[in-house]
mmCIF file of C-alpha atoms in Angstrom:
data_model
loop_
_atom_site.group_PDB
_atom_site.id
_atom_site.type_symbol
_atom_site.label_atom_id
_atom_site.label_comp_id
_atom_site.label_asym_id
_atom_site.label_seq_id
_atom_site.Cartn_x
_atom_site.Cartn_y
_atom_site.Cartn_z
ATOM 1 C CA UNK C 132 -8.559 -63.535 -12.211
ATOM 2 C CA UNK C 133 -11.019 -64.406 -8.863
ATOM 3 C CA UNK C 134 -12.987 -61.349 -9.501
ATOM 4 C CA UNK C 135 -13.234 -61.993 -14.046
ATOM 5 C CA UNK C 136 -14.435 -64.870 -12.443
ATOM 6 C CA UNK C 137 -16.851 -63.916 -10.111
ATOM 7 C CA UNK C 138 -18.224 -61.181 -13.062
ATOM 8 C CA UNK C 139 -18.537 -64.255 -15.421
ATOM 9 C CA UNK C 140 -20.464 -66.385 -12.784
ATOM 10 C CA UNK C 141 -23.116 -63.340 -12.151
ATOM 11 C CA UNK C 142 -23.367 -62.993 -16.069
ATOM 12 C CA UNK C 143 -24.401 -66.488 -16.408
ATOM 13 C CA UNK C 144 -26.557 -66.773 -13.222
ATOM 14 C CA UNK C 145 -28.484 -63.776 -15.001
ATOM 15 C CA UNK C 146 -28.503 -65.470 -18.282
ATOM 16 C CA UNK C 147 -30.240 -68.777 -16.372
ATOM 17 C CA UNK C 148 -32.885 -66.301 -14.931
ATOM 18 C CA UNK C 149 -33.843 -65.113 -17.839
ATOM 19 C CA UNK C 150 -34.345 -68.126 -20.354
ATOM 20 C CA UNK C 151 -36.884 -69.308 -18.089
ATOM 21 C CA UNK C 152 -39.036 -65.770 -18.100
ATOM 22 C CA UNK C 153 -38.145 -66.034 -21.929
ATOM 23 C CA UNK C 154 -39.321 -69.864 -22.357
ATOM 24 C CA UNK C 155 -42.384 -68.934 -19.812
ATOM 25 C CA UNK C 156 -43.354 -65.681 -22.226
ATOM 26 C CA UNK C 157 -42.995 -67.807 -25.115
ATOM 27 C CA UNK C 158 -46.037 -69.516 -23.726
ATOM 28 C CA UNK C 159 -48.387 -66.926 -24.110
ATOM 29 C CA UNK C 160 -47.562 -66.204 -27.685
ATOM 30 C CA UNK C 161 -49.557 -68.219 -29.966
ATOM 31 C CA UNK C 162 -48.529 -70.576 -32.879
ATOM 32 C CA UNK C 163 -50.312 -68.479 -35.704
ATOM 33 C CA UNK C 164 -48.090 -65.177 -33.911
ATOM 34 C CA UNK C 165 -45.374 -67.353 -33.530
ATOM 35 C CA UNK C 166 -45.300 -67.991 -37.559
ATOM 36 C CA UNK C 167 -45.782 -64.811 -38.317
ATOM 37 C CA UNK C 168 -43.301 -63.288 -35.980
ATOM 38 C CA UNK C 169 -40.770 -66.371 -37.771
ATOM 39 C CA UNK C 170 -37.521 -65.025 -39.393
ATOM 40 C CA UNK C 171 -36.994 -66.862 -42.714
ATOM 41 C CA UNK C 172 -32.996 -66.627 -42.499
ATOM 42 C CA UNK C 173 -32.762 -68.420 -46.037
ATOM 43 C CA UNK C 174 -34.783 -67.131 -47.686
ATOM 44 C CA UNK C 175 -33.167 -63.413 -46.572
ATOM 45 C CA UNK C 176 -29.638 -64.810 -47.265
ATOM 46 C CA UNK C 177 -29.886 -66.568 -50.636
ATOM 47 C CA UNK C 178 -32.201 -63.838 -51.870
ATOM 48 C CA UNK C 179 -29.592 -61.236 -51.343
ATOM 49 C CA UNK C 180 -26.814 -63.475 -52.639
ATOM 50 C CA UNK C 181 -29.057 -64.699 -55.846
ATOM 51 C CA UNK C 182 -29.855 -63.651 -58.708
ATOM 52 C CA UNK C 183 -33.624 -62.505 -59.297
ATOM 53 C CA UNK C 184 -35.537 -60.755 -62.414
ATOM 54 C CA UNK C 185 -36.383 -58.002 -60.378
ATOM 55 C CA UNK C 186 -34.524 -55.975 -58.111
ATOM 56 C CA UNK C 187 -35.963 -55.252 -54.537
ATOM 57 C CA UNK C 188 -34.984 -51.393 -52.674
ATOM 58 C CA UNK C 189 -36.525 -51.881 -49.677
ATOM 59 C CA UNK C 190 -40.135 -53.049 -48.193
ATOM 60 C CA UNK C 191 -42.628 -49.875 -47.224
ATOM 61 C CA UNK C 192 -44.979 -51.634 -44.393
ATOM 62 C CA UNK C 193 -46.577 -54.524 -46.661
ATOM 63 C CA UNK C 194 -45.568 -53.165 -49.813
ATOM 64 C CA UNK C 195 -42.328 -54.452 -51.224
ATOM 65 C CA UNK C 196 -40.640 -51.434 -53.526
ATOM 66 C CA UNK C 197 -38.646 -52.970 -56.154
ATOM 67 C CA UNK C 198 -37.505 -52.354 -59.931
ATOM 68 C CA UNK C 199 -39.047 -54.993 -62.694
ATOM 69 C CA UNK C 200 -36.556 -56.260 -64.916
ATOM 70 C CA UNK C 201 -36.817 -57.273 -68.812
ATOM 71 C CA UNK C 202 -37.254 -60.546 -69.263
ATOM 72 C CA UNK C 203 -35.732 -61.862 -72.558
ATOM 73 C CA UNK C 204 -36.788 -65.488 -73.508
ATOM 74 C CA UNK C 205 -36.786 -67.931 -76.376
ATOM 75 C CA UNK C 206 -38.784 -70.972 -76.516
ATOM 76 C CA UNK C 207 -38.264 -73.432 -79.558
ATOM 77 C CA UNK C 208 -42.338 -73.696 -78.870
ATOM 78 C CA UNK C 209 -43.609 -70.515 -78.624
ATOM 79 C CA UNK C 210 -40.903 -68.032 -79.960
ATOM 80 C CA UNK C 211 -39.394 -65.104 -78.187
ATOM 81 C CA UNK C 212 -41.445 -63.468 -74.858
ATOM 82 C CA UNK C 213 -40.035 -60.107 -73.452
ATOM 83 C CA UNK C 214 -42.088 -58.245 -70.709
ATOM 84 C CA UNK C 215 -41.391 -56.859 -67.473
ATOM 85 C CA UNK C 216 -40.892 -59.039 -64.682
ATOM 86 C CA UNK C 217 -43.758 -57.300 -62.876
ATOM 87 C CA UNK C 218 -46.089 -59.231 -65.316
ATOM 88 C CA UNK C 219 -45.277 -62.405 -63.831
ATOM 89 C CA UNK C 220 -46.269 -60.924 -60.026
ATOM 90 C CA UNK C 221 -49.973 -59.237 -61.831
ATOM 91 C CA UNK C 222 -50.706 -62.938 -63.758
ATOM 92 C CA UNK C 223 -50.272 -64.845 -60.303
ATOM 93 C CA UNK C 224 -47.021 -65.557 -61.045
ATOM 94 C CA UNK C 225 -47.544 -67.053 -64.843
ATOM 95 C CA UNK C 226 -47.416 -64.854 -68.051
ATOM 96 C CA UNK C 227 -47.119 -66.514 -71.341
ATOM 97 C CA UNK C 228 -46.444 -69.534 -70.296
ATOM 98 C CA UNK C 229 -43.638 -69.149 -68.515
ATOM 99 C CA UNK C 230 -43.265 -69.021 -64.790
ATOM 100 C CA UNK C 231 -40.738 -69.566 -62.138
ATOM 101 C CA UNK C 232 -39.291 -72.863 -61.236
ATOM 102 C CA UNK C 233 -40.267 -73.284 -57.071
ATOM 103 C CA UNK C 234 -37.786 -74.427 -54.485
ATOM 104 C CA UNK C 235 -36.473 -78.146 -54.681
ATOM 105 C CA UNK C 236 -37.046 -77.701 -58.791
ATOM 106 C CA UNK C 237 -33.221 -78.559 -60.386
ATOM 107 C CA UNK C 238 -34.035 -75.222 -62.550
ATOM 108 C CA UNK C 239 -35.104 -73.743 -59.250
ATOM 109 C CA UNK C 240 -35.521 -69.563 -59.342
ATOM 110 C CA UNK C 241 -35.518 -69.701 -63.041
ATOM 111 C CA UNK C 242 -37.869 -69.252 -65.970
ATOM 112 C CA UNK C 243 -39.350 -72.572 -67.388
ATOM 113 C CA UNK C 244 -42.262 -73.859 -69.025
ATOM 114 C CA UNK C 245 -44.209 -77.103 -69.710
ATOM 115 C CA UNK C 246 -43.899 -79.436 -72.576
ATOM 116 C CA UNK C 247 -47.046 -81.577 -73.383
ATOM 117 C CA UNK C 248 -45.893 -84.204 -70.575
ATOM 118 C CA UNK C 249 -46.166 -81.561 -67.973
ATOM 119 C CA UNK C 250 -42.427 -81.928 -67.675
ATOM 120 C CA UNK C 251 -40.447 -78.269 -66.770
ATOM 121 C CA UNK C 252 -38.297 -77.183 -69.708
ATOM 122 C CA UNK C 253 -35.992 -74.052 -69.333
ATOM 123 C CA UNK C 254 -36.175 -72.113 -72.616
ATOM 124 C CA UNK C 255 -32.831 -70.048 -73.669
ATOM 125 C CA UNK C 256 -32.634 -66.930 -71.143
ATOM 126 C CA UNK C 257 -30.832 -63.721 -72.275
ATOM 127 C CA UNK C 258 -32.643 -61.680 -69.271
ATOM 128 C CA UNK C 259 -30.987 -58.313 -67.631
ATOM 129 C CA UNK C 260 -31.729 -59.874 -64.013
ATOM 130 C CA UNK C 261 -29.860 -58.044 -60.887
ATOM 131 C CA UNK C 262 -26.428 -59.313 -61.757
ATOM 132 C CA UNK C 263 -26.576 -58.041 -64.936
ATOM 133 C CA UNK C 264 -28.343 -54.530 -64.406
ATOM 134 C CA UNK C 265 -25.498 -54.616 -61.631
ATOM 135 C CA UNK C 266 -22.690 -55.636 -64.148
ATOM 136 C CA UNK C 267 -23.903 -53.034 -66.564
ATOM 137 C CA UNK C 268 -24.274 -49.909 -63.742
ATOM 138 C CA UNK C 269 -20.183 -50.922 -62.156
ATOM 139 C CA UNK C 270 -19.111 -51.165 -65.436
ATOM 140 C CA UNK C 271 -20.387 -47.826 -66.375
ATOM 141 C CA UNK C 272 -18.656 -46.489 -62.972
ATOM 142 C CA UNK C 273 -15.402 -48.222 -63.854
ATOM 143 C CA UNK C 274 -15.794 -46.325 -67.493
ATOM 144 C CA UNK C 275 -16.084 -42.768 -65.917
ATOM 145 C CA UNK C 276 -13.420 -43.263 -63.790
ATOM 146 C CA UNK C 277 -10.856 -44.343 -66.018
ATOM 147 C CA UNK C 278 -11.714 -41.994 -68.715
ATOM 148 C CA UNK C 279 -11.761 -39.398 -66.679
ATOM 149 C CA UNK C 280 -8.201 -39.781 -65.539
ATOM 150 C CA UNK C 281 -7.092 -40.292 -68.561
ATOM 151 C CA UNK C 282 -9.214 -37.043 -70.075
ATOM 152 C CA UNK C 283 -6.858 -34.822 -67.087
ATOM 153 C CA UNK C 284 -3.683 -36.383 -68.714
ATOM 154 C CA UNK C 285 -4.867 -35.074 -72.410
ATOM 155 C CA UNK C 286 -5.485 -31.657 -71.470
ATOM 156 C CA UNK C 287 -2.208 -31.716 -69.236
ATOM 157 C CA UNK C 288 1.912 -32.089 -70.648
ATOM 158 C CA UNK C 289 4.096 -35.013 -69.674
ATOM 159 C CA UNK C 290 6.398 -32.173 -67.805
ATOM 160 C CA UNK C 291 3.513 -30.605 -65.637
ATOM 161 C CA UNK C 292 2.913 -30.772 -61.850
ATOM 162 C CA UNK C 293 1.972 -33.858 -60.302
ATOM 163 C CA UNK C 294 -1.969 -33.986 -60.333
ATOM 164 C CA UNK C 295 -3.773 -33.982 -56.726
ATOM 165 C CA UNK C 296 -7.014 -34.745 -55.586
ATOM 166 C CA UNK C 297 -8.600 -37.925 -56.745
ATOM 167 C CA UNK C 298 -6.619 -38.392 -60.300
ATOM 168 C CA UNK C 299 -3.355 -38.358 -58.121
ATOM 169 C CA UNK C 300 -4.900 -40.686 -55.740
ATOM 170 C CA UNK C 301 -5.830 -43.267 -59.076
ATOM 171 C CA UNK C 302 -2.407 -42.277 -60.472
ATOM 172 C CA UNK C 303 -0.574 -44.071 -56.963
ATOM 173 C CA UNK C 304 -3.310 -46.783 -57.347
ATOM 174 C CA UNK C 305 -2.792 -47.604 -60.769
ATOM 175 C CA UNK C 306 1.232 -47.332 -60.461
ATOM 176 C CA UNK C 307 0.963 -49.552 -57.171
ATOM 177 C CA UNK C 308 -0.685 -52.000 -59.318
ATOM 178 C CA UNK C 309 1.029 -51.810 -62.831
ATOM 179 C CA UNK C 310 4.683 -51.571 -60.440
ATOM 180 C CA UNK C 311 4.555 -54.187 -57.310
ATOM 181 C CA UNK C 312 2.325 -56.429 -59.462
ATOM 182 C CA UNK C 313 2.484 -56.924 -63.031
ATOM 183 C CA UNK C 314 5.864 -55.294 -64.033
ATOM 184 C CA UNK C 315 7.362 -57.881 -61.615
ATOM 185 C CA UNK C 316 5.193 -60.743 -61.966
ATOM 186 C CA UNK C 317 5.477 -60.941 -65.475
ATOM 187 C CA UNK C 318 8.842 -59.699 -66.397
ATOM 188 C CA UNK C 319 10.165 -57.824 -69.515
ATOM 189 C CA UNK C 320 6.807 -58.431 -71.427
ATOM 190 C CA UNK C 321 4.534 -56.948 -68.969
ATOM 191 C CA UNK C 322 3.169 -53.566 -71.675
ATOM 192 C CA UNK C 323 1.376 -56.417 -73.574
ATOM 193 C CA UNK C 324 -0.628 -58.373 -70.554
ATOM 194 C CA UNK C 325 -0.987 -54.437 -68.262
ATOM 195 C CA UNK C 326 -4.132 -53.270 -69.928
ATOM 196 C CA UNK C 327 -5.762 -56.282 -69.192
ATOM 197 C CA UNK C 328 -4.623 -57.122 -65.628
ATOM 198 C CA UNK C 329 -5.326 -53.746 -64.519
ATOM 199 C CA UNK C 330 -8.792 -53.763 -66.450
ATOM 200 C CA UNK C 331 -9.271 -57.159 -64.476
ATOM 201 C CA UNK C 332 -7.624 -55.781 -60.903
ATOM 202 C CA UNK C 333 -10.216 -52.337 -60.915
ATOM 203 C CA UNK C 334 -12.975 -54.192 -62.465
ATOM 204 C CA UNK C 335 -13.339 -56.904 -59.574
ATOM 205 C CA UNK C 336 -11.999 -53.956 -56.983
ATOM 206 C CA UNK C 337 -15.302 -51.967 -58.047
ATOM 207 C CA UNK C 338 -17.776 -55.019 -58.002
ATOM 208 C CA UNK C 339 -16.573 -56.304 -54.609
ATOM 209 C CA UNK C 340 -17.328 -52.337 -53.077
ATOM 210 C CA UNK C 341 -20.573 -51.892 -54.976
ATOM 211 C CA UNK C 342 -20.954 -55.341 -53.239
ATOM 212 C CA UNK C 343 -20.981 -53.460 -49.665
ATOM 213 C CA UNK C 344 -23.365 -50.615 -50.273
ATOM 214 C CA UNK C 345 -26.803 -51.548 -49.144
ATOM 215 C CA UNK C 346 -28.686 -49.294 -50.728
ATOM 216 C CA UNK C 347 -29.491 -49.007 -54.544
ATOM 217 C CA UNK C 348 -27.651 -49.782 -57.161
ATOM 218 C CA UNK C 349 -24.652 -51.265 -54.964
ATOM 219 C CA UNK C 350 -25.547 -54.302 -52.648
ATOM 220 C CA UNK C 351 -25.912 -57.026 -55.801
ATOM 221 C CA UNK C 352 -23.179 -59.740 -55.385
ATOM 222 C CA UNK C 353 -21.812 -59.286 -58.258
ATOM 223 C CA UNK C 354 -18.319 -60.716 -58.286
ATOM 224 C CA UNK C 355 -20.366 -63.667 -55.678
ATOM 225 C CA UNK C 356 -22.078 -65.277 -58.598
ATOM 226 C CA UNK C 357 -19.997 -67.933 -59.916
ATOM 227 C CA UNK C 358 -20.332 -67.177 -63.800
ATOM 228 C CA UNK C 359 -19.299 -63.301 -63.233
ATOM 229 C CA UNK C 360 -15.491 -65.436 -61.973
ATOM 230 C CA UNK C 361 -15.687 -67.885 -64.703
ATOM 231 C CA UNK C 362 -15.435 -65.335 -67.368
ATOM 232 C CA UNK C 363 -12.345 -63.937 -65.499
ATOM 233 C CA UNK C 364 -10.834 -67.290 -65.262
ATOM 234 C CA UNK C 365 -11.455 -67.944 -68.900
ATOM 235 C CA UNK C 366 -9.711 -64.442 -69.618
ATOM 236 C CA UNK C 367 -6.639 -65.163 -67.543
ATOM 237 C CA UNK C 368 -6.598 -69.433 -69.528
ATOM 238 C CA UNK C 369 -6.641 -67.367 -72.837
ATOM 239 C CA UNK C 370 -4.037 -64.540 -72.066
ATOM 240 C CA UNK C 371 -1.709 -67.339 -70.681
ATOM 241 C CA UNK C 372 -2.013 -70.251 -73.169
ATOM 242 C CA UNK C 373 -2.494 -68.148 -76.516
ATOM 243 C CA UNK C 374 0.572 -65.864 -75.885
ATOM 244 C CA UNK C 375 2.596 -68.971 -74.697
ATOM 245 C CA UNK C 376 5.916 -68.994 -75.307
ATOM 246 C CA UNK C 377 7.539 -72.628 -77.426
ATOM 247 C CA UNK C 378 9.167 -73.015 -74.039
ATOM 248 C CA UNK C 379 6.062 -73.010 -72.253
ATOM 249 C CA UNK C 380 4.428 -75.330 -74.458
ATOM 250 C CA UNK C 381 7.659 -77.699 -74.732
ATOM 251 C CA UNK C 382 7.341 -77.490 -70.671
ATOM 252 C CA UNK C 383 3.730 -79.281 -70.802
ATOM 253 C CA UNK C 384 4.551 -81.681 -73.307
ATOM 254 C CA UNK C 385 8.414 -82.184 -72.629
ATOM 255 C CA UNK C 386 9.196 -81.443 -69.341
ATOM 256 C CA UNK C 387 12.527 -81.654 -68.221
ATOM 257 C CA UNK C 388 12.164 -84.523 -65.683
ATOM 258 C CA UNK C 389 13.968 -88.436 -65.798
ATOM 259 C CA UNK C 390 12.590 -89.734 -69.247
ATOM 260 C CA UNK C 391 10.909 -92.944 -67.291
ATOM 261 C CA UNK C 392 8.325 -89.798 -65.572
ATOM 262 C CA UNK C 393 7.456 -89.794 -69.581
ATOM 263 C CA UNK C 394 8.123 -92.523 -71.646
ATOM 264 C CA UNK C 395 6.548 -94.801 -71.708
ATOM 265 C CA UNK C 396 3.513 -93.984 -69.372
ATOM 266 C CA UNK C 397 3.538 -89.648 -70.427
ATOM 267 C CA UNK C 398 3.023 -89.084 -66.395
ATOM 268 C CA UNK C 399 4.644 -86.039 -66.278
ATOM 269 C CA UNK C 400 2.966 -84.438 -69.381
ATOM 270 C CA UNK C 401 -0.420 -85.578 -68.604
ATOM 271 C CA UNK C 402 0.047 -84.095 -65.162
ATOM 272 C CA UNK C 403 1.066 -80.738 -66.702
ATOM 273 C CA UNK C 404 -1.490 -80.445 -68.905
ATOM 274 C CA UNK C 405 -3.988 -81.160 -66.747
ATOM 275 C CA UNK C 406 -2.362 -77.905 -64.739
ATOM 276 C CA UNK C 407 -3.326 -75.718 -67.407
ATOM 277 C CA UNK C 408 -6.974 -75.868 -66.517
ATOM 278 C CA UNK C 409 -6.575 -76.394 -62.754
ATOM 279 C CA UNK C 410 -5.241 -73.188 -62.490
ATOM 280 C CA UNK C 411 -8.072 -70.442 -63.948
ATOM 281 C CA UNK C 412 -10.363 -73.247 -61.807
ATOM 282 C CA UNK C 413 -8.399 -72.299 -59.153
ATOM 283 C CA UNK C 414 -9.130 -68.620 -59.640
ATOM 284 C CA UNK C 415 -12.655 -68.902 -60.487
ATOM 285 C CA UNK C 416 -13.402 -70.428 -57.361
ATOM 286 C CA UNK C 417 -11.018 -68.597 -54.673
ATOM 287 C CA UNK C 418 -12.992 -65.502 -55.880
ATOM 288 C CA UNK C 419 -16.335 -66.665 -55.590
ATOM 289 C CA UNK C 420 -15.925 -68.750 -52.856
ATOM 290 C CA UNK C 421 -14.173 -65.840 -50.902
ATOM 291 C CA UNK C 422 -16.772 -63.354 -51.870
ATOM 292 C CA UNK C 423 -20.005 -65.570 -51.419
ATOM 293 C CA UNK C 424 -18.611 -66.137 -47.685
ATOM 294 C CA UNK C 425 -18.258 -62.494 -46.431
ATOM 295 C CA UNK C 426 -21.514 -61.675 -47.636
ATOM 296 C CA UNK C 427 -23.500 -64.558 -46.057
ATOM 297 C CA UNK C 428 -21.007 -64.156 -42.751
ATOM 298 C CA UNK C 429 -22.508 -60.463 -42.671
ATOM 299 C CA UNK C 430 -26.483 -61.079 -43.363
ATOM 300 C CA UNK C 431 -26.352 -64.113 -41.126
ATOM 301 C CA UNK C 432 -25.081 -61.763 -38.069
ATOM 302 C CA UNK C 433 -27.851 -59.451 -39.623
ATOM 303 C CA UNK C 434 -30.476 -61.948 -39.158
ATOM 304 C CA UNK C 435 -29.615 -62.565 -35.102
ATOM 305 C CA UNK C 436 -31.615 -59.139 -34.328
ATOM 306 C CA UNK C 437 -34.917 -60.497 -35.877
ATOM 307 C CA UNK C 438 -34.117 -64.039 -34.565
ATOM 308 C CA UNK C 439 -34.298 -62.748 -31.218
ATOM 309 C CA UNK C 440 -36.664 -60.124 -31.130
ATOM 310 C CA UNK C 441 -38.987 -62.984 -29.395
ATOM 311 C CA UNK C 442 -36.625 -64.048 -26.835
ATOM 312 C CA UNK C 443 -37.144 -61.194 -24.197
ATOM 313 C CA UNK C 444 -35.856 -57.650 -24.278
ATOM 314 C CA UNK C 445 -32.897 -58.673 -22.003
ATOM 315 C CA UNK C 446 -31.571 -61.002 -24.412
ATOM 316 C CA UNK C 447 -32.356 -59.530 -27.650
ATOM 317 C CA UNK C 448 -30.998 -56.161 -26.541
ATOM 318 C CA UNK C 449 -27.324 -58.031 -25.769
ATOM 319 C CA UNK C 450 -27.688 -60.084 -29.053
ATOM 320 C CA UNK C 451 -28.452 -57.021 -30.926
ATOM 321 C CA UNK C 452 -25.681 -54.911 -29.452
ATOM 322 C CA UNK C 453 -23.415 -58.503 -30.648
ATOM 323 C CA UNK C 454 -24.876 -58.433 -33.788
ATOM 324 C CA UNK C 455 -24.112 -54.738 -34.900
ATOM 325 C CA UNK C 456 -20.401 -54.781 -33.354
ATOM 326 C CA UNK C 457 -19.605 -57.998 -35.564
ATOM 327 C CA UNK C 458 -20.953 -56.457 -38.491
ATOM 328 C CA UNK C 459 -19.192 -53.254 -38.168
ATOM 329 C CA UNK C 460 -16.071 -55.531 -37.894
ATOM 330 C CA UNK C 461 -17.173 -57.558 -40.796
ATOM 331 C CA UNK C 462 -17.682 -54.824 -43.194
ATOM 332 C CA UNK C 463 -14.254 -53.088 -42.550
ATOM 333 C CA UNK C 464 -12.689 -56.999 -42.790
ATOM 334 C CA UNK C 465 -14.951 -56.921 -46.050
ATOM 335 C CA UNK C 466 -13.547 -54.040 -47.441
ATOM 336 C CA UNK C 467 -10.137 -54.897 -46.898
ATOM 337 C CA UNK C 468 -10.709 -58.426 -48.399
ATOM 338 C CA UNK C 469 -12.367 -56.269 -51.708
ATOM 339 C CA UNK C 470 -8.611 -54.714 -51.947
ATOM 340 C CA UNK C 471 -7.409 -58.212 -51.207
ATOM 341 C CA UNK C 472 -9.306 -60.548 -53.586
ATOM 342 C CA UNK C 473 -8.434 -57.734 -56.648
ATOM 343 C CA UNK C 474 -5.021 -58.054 -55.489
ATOM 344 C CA UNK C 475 -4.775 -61.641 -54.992
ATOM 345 C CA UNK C 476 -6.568 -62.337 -58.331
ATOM 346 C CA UNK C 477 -4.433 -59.830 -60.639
ATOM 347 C CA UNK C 478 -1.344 -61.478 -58.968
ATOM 348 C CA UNK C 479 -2.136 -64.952 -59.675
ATOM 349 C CA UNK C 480 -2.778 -64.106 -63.402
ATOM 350 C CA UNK C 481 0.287 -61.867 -63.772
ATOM 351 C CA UNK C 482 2.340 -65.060 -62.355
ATOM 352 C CA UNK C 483 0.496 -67.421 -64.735
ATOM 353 C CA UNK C 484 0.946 -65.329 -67.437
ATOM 354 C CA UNK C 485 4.543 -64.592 -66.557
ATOM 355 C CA UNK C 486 5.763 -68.208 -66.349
ATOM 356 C CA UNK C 487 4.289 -68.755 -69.897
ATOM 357 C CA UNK C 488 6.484 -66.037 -71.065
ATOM 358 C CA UNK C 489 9.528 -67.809 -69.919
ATOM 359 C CA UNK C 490 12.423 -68.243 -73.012
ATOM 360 C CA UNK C 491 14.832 -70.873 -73.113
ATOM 361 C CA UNK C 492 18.000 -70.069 -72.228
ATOM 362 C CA UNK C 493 21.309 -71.658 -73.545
ATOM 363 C CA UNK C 494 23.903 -72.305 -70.983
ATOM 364 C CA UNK C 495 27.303 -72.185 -72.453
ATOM 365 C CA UNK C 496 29.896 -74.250 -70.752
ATOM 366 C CA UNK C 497 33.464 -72.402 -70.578
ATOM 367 C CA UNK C 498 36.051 -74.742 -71.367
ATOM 368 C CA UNK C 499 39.300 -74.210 -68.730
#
């Protein structure tokens, strides 16, 4: 312990010797360097996490290399627009009309126009913006995959050998899933409620790994933008409540509680039906939330190299080595929390699903 302490007291007599050569070199740096030199850690973080109607690769010295979008747009004024999103970067950014809203705007980073007040209006957009080009290239993935699986079963009998390679490996994954999650969260109706929970389980299992790639087309945060998780949630509410059992429903409305929890204030009831939308909420935003997190934890720790590029070599060169170590942690926590937000999700809706599938049950008394 005396000499971890002795090791810690030289580490920190260094670190005092060198903020002041730092603070002293900041000195000779001037403000219009110092500006220029500035990290803008925002804008780096929600631009990765946003949406956008382009889609930027990489930047090539000055020269930002990214894909233009389409841009799809009604106006009750003006009509339809579509052009590239590239148009709005040539016309200064305004084309037709339309530009984009600037920070502190409430329809900020989206496409509005002016009425004849000069007020911002935000026409009806049906754009393919990152998320969406995204959507459209994991779904496409998740589409080969499973079809061709399911292509090696058609060409192979039900009594052949045990495939190997990746179909076997997709074969234990889908099993693992369709066994340890929905055939016992749901019970004896499961073969109805499977093709959708595992549809829902390797669709957000895809989206959160094409999340972690970098490099074009994975790195959009796909299953991070909050309408992406709504739509789930609103998939799970409609499997659960339309295919409701009468015992489910009587449940809500009837529970079976003293009668003075519901008559004649309906406590009970009111608080059970006000469960059934609670719970996709619930799911929407433990997704979201869980996936918005890991990817700002990770760009953040990113951002520490560049924030500290101007505090000295000495100091940059520790907080760099810092910064790279957490992140390699971060991305193998990240993919294990892609495996376990998939998991946790498909759970959750196999439960919900299962407890509306509940019958009642009559209890026969024996007489002795």
């Amino acid at each position: 312990m005396k000499q971890l302490r002795n090791i810690l007291t030289g580490v920190l007599l260094a670190l005092g010797l060198l903020i002041p050569a730092t603070a002293q070199a900041d000195d000779d740096v001037t403000v219009a360097e110092q500006k220029e030199n500035t990290v803008d850690v925002k804008e780096i973080v929600f631009g990765h996490i946003g949406d956008s109607y382009e889609w930027h690769i990489t930047t090539w010295g000055k020269t930002a290399i990214t894909i233009p979008l389409p841009v799809i747009v009604y106006s009750h004024t003006t009509g339809w627009h579509v052009f590239l999103s590239s148009r709005l970067e040539e016309n200064g950014g305004s084309y037709e009309g339309l530009s984009i809203a600037p920070a502190g705007s409430k329809y900020e980073g989206k496409l509005v126009e002016h009425d004849a007040a000069g007020n911002e209006v935000c026409p009806l957009d049906i754009s393919i913006t990152k998320v969406v080009l995204a959507l459209f290239i994991n779904s496409v993935l998740l589409l080969v995959i499973m079809l061709g699986v399911a292509r090696w079963y058609r060409k192979h009998p039900q009594d052949s050998a045990a495939p190997g390679g990746f179909v076997g490996f997709m074969e234990m994954f889908i099993m693992m899933v369709n066994d340890d999650i929905i055939k016992s969260c749901v019970g004896p109706k499961y073969r109805k409620f499977a093709p959708y929970l595992l549809t829902a389980f390797f669709f957000i299992f895809i989206n959160n790994l094409m999340g972690l790639i970098p490099i074009f087309p994975g790195g959009a945060n796909v299953t991070g933008n909050i309408a992406i998780t709504m739509v789930l949630a609103v998939c799970t509410f409609l499997a659960v409540n339309l295919f409701g059992t009468k015992t489910y429903w009587k449940d809500i409305f009837w529970p079976d509680v003293p009668w003075w929890l519901k008559v004649p204030v309906p406590m009970m009831p009111f608080i059970e039906f006000f469960g059934i939308f609670t719970k996709p909420f619930a799911l929407m935003i433990r997704l979201f939330a869980n996936m918005l997190a890991g990817h700002m934890a990770m760009l953040v720790l990113t951002c520490l190299i560049f924030i500290s590029a101007s505090m000295g070599p000495a100091l940059n060169g520790t907080l760099t080595v810092a910064s790279v170590l957490f992140n390699i942690f971060m991305n193998a926590l990240e993919l294990l929390v892609a495996f376990i937000q998939a998991y946790v999700f498909t759970m959750l809706s196999a439960v919900f699903i299962g407890l509306a599938q509940e019958e009642y049950k009559e209890v026969k008394k024996v007489a002795r």
